[in-house]
Each structure stands twice: as structure tokens, then as C-alpha cells.
Coordinates of C-alpha atoms and ligand atoms in Angstrom, one line a residue:
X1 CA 112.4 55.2 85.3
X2 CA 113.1 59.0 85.3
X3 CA 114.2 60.4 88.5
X4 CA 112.2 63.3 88.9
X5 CA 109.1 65.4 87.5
X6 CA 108.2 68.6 88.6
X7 CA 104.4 70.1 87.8
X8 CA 104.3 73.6 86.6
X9 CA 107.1 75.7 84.9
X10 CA 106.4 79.4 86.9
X11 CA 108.3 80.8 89.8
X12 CA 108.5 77.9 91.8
X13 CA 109.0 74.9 89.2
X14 CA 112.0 77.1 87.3
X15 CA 113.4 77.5 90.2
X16 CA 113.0 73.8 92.0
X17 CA 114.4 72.7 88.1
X18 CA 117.2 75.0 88.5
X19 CA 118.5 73.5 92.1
X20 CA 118.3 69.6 90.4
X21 CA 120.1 70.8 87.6
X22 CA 122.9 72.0 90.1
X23 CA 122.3 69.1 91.8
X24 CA 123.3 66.8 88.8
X25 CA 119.8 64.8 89.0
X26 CA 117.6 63.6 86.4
X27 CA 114.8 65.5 85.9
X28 CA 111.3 66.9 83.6
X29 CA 109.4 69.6 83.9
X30 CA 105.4 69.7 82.8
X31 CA 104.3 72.8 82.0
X32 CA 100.4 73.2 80.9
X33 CA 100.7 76.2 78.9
X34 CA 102.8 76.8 75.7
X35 CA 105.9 78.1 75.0
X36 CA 105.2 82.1 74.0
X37 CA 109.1 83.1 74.4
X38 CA 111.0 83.3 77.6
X39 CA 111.2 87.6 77.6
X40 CA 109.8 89.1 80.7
X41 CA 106.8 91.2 79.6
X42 CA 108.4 94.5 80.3
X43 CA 110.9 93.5 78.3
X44 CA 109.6 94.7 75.1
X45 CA 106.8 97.5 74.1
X46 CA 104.8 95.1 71.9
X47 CA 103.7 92.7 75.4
X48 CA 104.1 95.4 78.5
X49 CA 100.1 95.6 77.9
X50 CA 100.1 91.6 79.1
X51 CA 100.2 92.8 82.8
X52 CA 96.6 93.4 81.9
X53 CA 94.8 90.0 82.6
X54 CA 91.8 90.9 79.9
X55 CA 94.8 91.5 77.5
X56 CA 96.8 88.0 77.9
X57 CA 95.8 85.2 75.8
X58 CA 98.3 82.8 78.6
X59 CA 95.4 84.3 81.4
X60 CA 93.3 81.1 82.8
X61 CA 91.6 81.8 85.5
X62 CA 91.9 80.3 88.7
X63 CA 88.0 79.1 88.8
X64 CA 85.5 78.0 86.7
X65 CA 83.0 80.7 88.3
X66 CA 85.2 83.4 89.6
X67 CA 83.1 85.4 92.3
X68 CA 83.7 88.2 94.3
X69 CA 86.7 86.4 95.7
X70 CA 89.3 85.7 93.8
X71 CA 87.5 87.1 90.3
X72 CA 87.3 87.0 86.9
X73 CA 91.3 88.3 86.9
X74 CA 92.8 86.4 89.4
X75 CA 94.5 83.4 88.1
X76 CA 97.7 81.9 86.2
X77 CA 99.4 82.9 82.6
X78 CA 99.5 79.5 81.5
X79 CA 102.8 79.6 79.6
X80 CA 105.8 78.4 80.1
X81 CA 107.4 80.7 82.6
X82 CA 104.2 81.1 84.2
X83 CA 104.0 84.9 86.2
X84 CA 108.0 84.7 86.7
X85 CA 107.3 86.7 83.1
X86 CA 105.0 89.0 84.4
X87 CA 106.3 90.2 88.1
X88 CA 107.9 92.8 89.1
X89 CA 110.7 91.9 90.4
X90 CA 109.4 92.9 94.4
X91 CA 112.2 91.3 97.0
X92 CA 111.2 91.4 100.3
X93 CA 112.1 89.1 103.2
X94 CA 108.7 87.9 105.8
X95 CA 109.0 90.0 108.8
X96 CA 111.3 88.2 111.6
X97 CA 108.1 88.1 113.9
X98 CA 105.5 86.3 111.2
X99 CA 108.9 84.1 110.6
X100 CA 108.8 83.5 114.4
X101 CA 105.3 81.3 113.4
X102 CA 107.3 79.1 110.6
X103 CA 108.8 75.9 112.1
X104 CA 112.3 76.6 113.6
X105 CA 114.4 74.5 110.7
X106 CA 113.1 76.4 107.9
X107 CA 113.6 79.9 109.7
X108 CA 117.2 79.3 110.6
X109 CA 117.8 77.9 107.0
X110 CA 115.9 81.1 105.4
X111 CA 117.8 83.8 108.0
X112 CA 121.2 81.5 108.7
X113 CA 122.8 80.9 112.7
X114 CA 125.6 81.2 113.7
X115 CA 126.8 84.2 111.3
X116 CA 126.6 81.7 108.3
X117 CA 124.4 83.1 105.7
X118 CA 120.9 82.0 105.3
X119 CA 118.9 81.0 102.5
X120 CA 117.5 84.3 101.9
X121 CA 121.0 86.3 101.7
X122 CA 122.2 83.5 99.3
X123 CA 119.4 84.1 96.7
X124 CA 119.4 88.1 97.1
X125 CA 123.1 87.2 96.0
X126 CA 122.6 85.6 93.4
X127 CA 119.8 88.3 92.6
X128 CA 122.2 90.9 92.7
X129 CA 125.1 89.3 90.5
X130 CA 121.8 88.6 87.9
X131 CA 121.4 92.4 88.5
X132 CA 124.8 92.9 87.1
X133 CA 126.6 93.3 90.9
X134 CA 124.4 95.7 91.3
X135 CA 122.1 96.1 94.8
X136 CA 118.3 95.4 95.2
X137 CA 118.0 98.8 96.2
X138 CA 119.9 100.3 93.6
X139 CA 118.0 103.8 92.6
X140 CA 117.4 103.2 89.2
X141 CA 116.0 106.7 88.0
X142 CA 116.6 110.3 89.0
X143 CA 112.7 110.6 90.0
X144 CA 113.9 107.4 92.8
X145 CA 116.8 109.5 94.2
X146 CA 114.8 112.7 94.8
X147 CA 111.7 110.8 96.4
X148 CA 114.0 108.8 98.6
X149 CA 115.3 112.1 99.6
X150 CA 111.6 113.9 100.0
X151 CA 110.6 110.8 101.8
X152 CA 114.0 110.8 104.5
X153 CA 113.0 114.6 105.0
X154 CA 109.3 113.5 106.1
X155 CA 110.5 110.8 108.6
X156 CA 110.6 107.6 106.1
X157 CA 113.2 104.7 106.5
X158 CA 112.7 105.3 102.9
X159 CA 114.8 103.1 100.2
X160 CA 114.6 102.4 96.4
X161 CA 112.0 99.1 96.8
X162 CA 114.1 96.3 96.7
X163 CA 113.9 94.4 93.0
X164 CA 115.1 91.7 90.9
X165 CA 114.9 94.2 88.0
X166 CA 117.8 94.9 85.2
X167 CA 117.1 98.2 83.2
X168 CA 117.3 97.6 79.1
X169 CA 116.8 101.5 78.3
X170 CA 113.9 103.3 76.8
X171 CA 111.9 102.7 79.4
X172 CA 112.0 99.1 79.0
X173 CA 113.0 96.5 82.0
X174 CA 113.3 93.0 82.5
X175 CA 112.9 90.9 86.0
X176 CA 114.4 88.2 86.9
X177 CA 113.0 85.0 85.8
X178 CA 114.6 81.3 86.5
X179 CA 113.0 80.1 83.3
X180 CA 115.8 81.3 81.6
X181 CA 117.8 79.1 82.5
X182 CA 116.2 76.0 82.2
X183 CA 117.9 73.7 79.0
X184 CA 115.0 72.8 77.0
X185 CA 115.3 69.4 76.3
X186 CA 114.0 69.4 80.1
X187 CA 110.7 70.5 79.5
X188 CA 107.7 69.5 78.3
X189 CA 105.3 72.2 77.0
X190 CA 101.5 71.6 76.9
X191 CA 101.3 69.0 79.2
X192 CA 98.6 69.3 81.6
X193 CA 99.3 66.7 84.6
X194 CA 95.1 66.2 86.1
X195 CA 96.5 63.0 88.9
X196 CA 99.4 62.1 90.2
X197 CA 98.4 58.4 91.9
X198 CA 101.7 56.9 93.9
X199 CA 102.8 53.4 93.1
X200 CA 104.7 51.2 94.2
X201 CA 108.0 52.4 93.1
X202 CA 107.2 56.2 93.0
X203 CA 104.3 57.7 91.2
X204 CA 102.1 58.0 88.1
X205 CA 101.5 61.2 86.5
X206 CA 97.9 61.3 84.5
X207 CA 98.1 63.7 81.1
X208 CA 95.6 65.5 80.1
X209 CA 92.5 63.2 79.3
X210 CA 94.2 60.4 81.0
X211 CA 94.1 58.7 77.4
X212 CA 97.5 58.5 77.1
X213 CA 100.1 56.8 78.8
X214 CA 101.2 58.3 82.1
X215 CA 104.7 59.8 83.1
X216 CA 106.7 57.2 85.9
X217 CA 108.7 58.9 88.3
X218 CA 110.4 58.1 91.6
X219 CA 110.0 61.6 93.2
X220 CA 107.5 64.5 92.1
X221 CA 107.6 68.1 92.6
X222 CA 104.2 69.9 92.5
X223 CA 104.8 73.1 91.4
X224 CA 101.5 74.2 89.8
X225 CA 100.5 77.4 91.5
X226 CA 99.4 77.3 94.9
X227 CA 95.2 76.5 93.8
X228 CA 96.6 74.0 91.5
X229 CA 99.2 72.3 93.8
X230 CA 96.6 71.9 96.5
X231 CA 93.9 70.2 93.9
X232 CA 96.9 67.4 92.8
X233 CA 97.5 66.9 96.6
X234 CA 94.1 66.6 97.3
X235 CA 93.6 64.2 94.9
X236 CA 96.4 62.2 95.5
X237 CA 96.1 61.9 99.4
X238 CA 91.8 61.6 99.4
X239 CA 91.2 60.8 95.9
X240 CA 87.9 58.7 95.8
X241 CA 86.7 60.4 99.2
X242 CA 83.1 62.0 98.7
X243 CA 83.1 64.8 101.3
X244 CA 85.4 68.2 100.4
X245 CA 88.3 69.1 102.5
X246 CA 88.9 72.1 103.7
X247 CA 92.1 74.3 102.8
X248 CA 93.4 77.9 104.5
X249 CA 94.3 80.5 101.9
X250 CA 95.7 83.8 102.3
X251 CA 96.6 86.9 99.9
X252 CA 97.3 90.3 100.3
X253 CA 95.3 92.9 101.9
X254 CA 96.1 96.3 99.9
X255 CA 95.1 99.8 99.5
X256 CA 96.6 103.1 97.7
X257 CA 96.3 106.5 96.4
X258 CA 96.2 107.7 93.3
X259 CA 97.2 111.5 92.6
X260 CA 97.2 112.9 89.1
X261 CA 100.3 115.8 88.9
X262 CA 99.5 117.5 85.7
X263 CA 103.1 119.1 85.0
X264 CA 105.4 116.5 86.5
X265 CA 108.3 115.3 84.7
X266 CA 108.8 111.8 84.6
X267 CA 111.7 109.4 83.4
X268 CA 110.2 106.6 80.7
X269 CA 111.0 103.9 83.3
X270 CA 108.7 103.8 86.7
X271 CA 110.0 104.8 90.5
X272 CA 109.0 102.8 93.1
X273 CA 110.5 103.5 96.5
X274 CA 109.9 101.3 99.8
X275 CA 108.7 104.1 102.8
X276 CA 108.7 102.0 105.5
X277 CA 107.2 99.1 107.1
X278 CA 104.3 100.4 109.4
X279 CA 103.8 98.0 112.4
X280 CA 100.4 98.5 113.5
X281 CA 98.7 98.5 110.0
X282 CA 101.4 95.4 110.3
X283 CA 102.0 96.5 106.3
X284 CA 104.6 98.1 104.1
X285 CA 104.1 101.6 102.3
X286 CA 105.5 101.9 98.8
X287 CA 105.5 105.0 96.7
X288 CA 105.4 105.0 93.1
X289 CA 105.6 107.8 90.3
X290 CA 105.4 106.6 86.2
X291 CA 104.7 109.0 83.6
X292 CA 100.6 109.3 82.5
X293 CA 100.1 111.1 79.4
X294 CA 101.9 114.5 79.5
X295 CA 102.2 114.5 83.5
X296 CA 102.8 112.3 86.5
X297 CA 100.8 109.8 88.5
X298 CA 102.2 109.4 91.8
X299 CA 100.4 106.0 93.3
X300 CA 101.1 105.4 97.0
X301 CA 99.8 101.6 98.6
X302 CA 100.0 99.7 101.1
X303 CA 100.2 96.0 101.1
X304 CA 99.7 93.8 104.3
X305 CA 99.2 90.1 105.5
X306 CA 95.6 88.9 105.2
X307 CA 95.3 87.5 108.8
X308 CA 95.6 84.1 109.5
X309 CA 91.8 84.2 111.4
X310 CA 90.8 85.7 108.1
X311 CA 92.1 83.6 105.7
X312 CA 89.6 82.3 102.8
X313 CA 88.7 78.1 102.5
X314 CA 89.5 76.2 99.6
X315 CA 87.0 73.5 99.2
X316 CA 88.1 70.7 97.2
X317 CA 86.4 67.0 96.7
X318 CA 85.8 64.9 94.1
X319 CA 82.1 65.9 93.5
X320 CA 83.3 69.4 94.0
X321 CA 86.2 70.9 92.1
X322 CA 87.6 73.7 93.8
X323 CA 85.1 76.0 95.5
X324 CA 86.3 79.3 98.1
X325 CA 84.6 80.2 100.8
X326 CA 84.9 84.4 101.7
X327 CA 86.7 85.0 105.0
X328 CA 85.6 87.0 107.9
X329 CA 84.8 90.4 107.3
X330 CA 85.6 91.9 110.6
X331 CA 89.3 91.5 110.7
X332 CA 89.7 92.2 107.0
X333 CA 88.5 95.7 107.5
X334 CA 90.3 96.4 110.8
X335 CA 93.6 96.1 108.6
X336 CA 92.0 98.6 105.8
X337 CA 91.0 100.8 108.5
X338 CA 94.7 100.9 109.6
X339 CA 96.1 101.2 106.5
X340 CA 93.8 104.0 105.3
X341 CA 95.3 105.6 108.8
X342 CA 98.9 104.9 107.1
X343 CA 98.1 107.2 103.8
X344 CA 96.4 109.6 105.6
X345 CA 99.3 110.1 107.6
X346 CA 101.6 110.0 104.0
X347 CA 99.1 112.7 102.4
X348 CA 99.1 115.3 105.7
X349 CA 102.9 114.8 105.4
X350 CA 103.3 115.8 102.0
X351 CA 100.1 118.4 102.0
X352 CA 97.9 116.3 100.3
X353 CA 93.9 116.6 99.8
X354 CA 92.6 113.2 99.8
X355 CA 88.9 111.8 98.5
X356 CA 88.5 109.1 100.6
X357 CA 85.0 106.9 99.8
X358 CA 84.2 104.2 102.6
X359 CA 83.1 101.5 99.8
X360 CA 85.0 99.5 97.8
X361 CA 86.3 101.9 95.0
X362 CA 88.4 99.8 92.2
X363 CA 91.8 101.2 90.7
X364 CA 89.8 102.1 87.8
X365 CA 87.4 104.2 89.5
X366 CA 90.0 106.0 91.7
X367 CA 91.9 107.0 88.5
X368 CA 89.0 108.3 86.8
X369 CA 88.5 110.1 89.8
X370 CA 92.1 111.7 90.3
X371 CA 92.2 112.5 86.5
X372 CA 89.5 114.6 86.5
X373 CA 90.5 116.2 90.0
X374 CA 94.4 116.8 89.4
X375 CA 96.3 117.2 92.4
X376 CA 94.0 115.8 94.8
X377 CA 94.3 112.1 95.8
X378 CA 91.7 109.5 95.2
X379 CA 91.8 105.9 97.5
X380 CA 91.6 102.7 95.6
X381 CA 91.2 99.2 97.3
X382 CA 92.8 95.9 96.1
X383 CA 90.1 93.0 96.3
X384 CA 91.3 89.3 97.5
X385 CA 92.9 87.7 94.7
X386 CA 93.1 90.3 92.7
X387 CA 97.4 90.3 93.5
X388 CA 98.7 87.4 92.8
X389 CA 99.9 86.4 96.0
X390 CA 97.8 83.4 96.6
X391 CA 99.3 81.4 99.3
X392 CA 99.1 78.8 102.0
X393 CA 97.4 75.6 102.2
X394 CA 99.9 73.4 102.4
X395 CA 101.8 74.8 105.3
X396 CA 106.1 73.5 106.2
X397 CA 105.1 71.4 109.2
X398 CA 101.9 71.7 108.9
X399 CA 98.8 68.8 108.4
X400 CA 100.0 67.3 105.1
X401 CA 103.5 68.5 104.5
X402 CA 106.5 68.2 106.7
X403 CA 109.4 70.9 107.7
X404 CA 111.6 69.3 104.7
X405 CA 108.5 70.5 102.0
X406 CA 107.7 66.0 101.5
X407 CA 104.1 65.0 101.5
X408 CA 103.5 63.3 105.3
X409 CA 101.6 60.8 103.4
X410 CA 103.5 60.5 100.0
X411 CA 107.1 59.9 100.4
X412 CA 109.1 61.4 97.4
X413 CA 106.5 63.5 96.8
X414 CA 107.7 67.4 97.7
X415 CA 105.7 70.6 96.9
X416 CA 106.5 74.6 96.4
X417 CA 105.5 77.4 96.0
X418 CA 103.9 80.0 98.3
X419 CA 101.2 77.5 99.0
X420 CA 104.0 76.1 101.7
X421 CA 104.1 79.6 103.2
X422 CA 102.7 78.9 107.4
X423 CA 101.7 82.7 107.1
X424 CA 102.6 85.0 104.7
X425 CA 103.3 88.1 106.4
X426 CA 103.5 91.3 104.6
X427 CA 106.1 90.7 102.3
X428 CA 105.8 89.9 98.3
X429 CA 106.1 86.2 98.1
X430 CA 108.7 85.8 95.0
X431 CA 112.0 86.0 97.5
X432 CA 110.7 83.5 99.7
X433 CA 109.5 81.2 96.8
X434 CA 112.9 81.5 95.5
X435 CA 115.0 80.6 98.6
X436 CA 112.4 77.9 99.2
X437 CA 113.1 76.3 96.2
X438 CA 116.7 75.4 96.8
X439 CA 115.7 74.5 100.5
X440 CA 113.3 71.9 99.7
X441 CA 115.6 70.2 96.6
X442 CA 118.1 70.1 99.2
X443 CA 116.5 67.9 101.6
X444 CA 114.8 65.7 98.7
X445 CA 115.7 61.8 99.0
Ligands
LIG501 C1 101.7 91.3 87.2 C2 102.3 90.6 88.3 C3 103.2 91.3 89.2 C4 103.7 90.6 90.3 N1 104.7 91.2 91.0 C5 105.3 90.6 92.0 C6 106.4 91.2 92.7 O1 106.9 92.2 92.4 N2 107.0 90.5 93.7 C7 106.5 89.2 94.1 O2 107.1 88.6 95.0 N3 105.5 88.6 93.4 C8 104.9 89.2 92.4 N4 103.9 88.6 91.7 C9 103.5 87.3 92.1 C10 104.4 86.2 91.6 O3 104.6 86.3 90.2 C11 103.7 84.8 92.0 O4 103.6 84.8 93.4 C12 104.6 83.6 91.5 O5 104.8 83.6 90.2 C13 103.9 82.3 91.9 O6 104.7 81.3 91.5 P1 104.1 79.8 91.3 O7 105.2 79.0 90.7 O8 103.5 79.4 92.5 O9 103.0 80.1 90.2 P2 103.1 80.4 88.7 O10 104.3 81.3 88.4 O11 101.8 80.9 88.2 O12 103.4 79.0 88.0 C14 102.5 77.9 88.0 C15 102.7 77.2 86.7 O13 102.1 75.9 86.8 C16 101.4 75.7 85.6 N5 100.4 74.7 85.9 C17 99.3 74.8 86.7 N6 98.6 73.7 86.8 C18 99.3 72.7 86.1 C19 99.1 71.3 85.8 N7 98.0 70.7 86.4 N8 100.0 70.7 85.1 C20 101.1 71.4 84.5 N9 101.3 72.7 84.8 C21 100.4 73.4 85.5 C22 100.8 77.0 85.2 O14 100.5 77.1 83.8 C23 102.0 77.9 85.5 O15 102.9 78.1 84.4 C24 103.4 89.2 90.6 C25 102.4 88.6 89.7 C26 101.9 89.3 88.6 C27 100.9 88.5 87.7

């Protein structure tokens, strides 16, 4: 019987497939989607357009009937290499306090004691020697140095944002994926896995229809998006129960501004610099200039934890497939409010006229907007979903899985992805995803 399967060939699964390959076990990975090339999207000029969900043939999304929450655009890019092909290439660490919630194993392995290096300094290594040697927060356009310097003069902490990211020229860039790497005669294209049912040697992993014979393991790794990993557990622990359980889920809580500069100048490649991290709005600030048409479009956001008393339910039970419920307004909008605080601050700082509207006002909108009023800045909100930073769930020492990422109730069954985040904190989750990778293969049985 094989060793070891893991679900889902994205962030997470690469990676987890990358850490038994060093580990010398036997392993497969399922992927869903089909192989369309292993070259990040920005990459090449023909597929930089694929960021645009509408655009990507790979873009499934997450429910069957998107609503407001988590809509038509948020879901995966069912492909092999999932969104490690799409990101882009954001490295932050979760803040020390939010970490401060995670159980006390994991945070020493992600930060290191005792002046041994943690998990997370180990993969931003081996990010940086991907990067050529070079640092995360290497400025990698002229445009970066000079805002890092106009930011400094305002007050900023500011540095180039951190990013897995290797420059091809031309405008063109490639982030880091662990698909890569992966030797393909360890993966399995096109195979959906709809149950995993234990047995009494391991478990059983369902295809597809089921018609087919299933996959026998001894251990499984469910590494199919955090939605998707929290329907195969759900399934496998309550499989046959009637009544829905109930599932926290977080994402991102953003908002920016959008300032059309008619004359800039502009490298082909973007510049994205990290301003600070602003503790009340408890969110970081990140600048950003690319070239639009003949000038500049300077975009300034803010990204922040959706609180934990805020987070969204999943709903998932055998009559129901998976269902969300909104989460509480009040505290949602207490954190835009702050934030909105944080760019006005950024816009009196540099001089800037903002239009601020106090609805809703899509990315779309607030570029139409800016366009046709150059030089004065236009906010833009981010809805929930809408980032791709889906996470929770299935909590490290939480309800269902323990601090070592196993299944309470499933032995040799592990999980990860964000969906083991406790909280999630401000931060982008790929770094985290990354190191927890390597720290759940490393306690496997
Ligand atoms: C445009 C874009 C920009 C981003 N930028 C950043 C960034 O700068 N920094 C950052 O930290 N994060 C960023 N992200 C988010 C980041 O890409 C995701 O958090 C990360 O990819 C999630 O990893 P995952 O493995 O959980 O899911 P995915 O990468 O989506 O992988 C899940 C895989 O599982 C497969 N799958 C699902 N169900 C099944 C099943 N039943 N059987 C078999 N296979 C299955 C899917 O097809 C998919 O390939 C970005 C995302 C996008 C789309």
C-alpha cells in the first residue's frame, strides 16, 4: 500500500510534497485540475491577464451560488499548481501578538528559541537563495528606491514589500512556486478526490464519481484549499450525520486608493513598497505605483485581520453542501473605519485630495473615478473573499486538529493550508503556509 497521498497540488500540497520528497517517503499527489504548464502567470505576456478571475479558464468558484460573500470571483484555479501560479509573491510573518494566540509548539517552531532559527527564517532562506541570494526586500525598480525614500522622509518604516519574486526583464516576473519542483511521476492530474473514509489500515480515497476504484493509503494529507479541506474533513469525521456543522472562516479586511498621475514615468515592472504596520487599524499599509496607459497609477491599501468575533460560518452537512453565513457587521466596519483613518493620514502626508464615498465602492468604480479626475484620489473597498486569503477552520490545537496538524479523530490523517491558521492576523498567508508545510511533515507518523 502507498505510503502517502496528499489532496490538492497548490501552495500547500507542493509544498507538503516537497518536505516527503526530502524526507525520502513514498508519496502521490491528487490534483483536480489539469496540467496548463508550471510558469507563474506573470511570467509571460500571453497569461498575465489570468490574475483576472473572469479571464481564467482554471477559475472554479468556491460555491455553487456565490453571494455577496465570497462571490462569483472568489475561488481556486483548478490546475495543477493551484494560486502558487497566480500570487504575488507577498512574504510576511503573523504579527508576534496574533502569534501569541497560536499554541506555544507551533510558535516557537515558526519564530525558533533559544537563538536557533525558526521555521519562518528557514523558508525566507530558502526564498532568498530561490531569489538568487538576493533579499525579500530587495528594491527591484528605480520607482521602489525613490518611494522608499519619499516614504522615510514622511515618517514611514518604509521598505521594498517583502516578495518571493525573481525579475525575468521586460516587465515580466515570476514568483515563487513549489510546484516546480515536484517530479512528475508523483502526480496525478485530473483526479478529483469527493471522500476520504478511514479503514482499517489507513484510508480510502473516493475519485471522482466514486465509480472507480479508490486510492489506499496509510497517511493522507488534505491539501485542497481551505473550503475544500474543511468539506473532506467534514465528511470524513460526521459523514452520514444529518445536521450541518458549523466552521469559523476568516479573510482579509482591505481598503485602498487609487490616484491616476497623468505624466508619471513608470518602469514596465510594478513597485510595491511595505509603509508600515499600523497598530490600531491593527493592518499593514502598502504603496504601489505600475504604469497605466501613458502615466502612473499610484494604488495605496491597506490589508488587515478580519476579527476573530467577526469571522464568517461555513456550514457543511450532508443535505447541505457548503453554505456561509455573513459575519457581524459592526466589527467589520470599525476596522474600515480605522483604516480609512490610515489613508487619510497617507494622503494629508503627501498632499493628496481624496474622494472618499461611505458605501461600498468596487476597484472598478474607484478607477473609473480617479481616471476621469487625475490627481485626486478615489477609495476602493475589498469585499470578503474577494482576496484569496480564505483561512481557518481547522485551527493547530483547535476542535478537530491537534498542535502536530493530525486529525484528533483520524490518526494519519494531517491537513494544511491556511485553513490551520488559529487567527490569521494581518499578514499575507503564503509565508506561513510555506513554513507550515515542512512543520507538519515533520511531525507525521
Ligand atoms: C492573484 C493572487 C494573488 C495572490 N497574492 C498573494 C501574495 O502576494 N501573498 C500571499 O501570501 N498570498 C497571495 N495569494 C493567496 C495564495 O495564493 C493562497 O493563499 C494560496 O495559494 C492558498 O494555498 P492552498 O494550497 O490552500 O490553495 P490553492 O493554492 O488554491 O491549492 C488548492 C488546490 O487543491 C485542488 N483541489 C481542491 N479540491 C480538490 C479535491 N477535492 N481533490 C483534488 N484536488 C483538489 C485545487 O484545484 C487547487 O489546485 C494570492 C492569490 C491570488 C489568486
Amino acid at each position: 500500500m502507498l505510503d502517502t497521498a496528499v489532496i490538492g497540488a497548490g501552495m500547500a500540497g507542493a509544498a507538503v510534497a516537497a518536505e516527503l520528497e526530502r524526507a525520502g517517503r513514498d508519496y502521490v499527489v491528487l490534483e483536480a485540475g489539469p496540467h496548463r504548464g508550471r510558469t507563474h502567470i506573470a511570467a509571460d505576456d500571453d497569461s498575465a491577464h489570468l490574475a483576472d478571475p473572469a479571464q481564467d479558464p482554471s477559475f472554479t468558484p468556491f460555491l455553487a451560488r456565490p453571494g455577496a460573500l465570497y462571490g462569483p470571483f472568489s475561488g481556486y484555479r483548478r490546475r495543477v499548481g493551484g494560486r502558487s501560479l497566480y500570487w504575488r509573491g507577498i512574504c510576511l510573518r503573523v504579527e508576534d501578538d496574533v502569534l501569541g494566540e497560536w499554541p506555544a509548539e507551533v510558535r516557537d517552531a515558526l519564530r525558533g528559541t533559544g537563538g536557533e532559527p525558526g521555521l519562518y527564517a528557514r523558508t525566507e532562506e530558502a526564498l532568498r537563495t530561490w531569489c538568487r541570494g538576493n533579499r525579500l526586500t530587495q528594491a527591484r525598480t528605480a520607482t521602489e528606491e525613490a518611494m522608499v525614500k519619499e516614504l522615510t522622509g514622511l515618517g514611514y518604516p518604509a521598505v521594498p514589500t517583502p516578495r518571493a519574486i525573481r525579475m525575468l526583464g521586460r516587465g515580466r516576473w515570476e514568483a515563487y512556486s513549489p510546484i516546480t519542483d515536484l517530479p512528475p511521476a508523483r502526480l496525478r492530474a485530473g483526479h478529483r478526490v469527493t471522500a476520504v473514509r478511514k479503514r482499517a489500515d489507513g484510508y480510502s480515497l473516493i475519485l471522482g464519481d466514486g465509480g472507480g476504484p479508490a486510492l489506499d493509503v496509510r497517511h493522507v494529507v488534505l491539501c485542497a484549499g481551505t473550503l475544500g479541506t474543511i468539506e473532506l474533513v467534514d465528511g470524513l469525521l460526521h459523514g452520514g450525520d444529518r445536521e450541518p456543522r458549523r466552521y469559523p472562516l476568516v479573510d482579509h479586511v482591505a481598503c485602498g486608493m487609487l490616484v491616476v498621475e497623468p505624466d508619471g514615468r513608470h518602469e514596465e515592472m510594478e513597485s510595491s513598497v511595505h509603509a508600515a504596520f499600523d497598530a490600531p487599524s491593527r493592518s499593514n499599509l502598502i504603496v504601489e505605483r505600475q504604469r497605466h496607459g501613458e502615466g502612473v497609477l499610484l494604488d495605496a491599501w491597506t490589508m488587515g485581520e478580519q476579527p476573530p468575533e467577526a469571522a464568517s460560518t461555513v456550514l457543511v452537512g450532508d443535505a447541505t453542501r457548503i453554505v456561509l453565513e455573513p459575519p457581524a457587521r459592526a466589527a467589520l466596519d470599525a476596522v474600515r473605519r480605522d483604516q480609512r483613518t490610515v489613508l487619510g493620514r497617507l494622503a494629508e502626508h503627501a498632499g493628496l485630495t481624496v474622494h472618499v464615498r461611505e458605501e461600498y465602492v468596487s476597484f472598478d468604480d474607484a478607477l473609473a473615478w480617479a481616471e476621469a479626475h487625475p490627481g485626486t484620489a478615489a477609495c476602493y473597498d475589498a469585499t470578503i473573499g474577494e482576496l484569496d486569503h480564505e483561512s481557518g477552520g481547522l485551527a493547530l490545537g483547535g476542535e478537530h486538529v491537534d498542535v502536530t496538524g493530525q486529525l484528533r479523530q483520524a490518526p494519519g490523517a494531517a491537513v494544511v493550508g491556511p485553513c490551520l491558521f488559529p487567527r490569521a492576523g494581518a499578514a499575507n498567508p503564503s509565508l506561513t503556509t510555506l513554513a507550515l508545510a515542512r512543520y507538519v511533515v515533520q511531525r507525521m507518523p
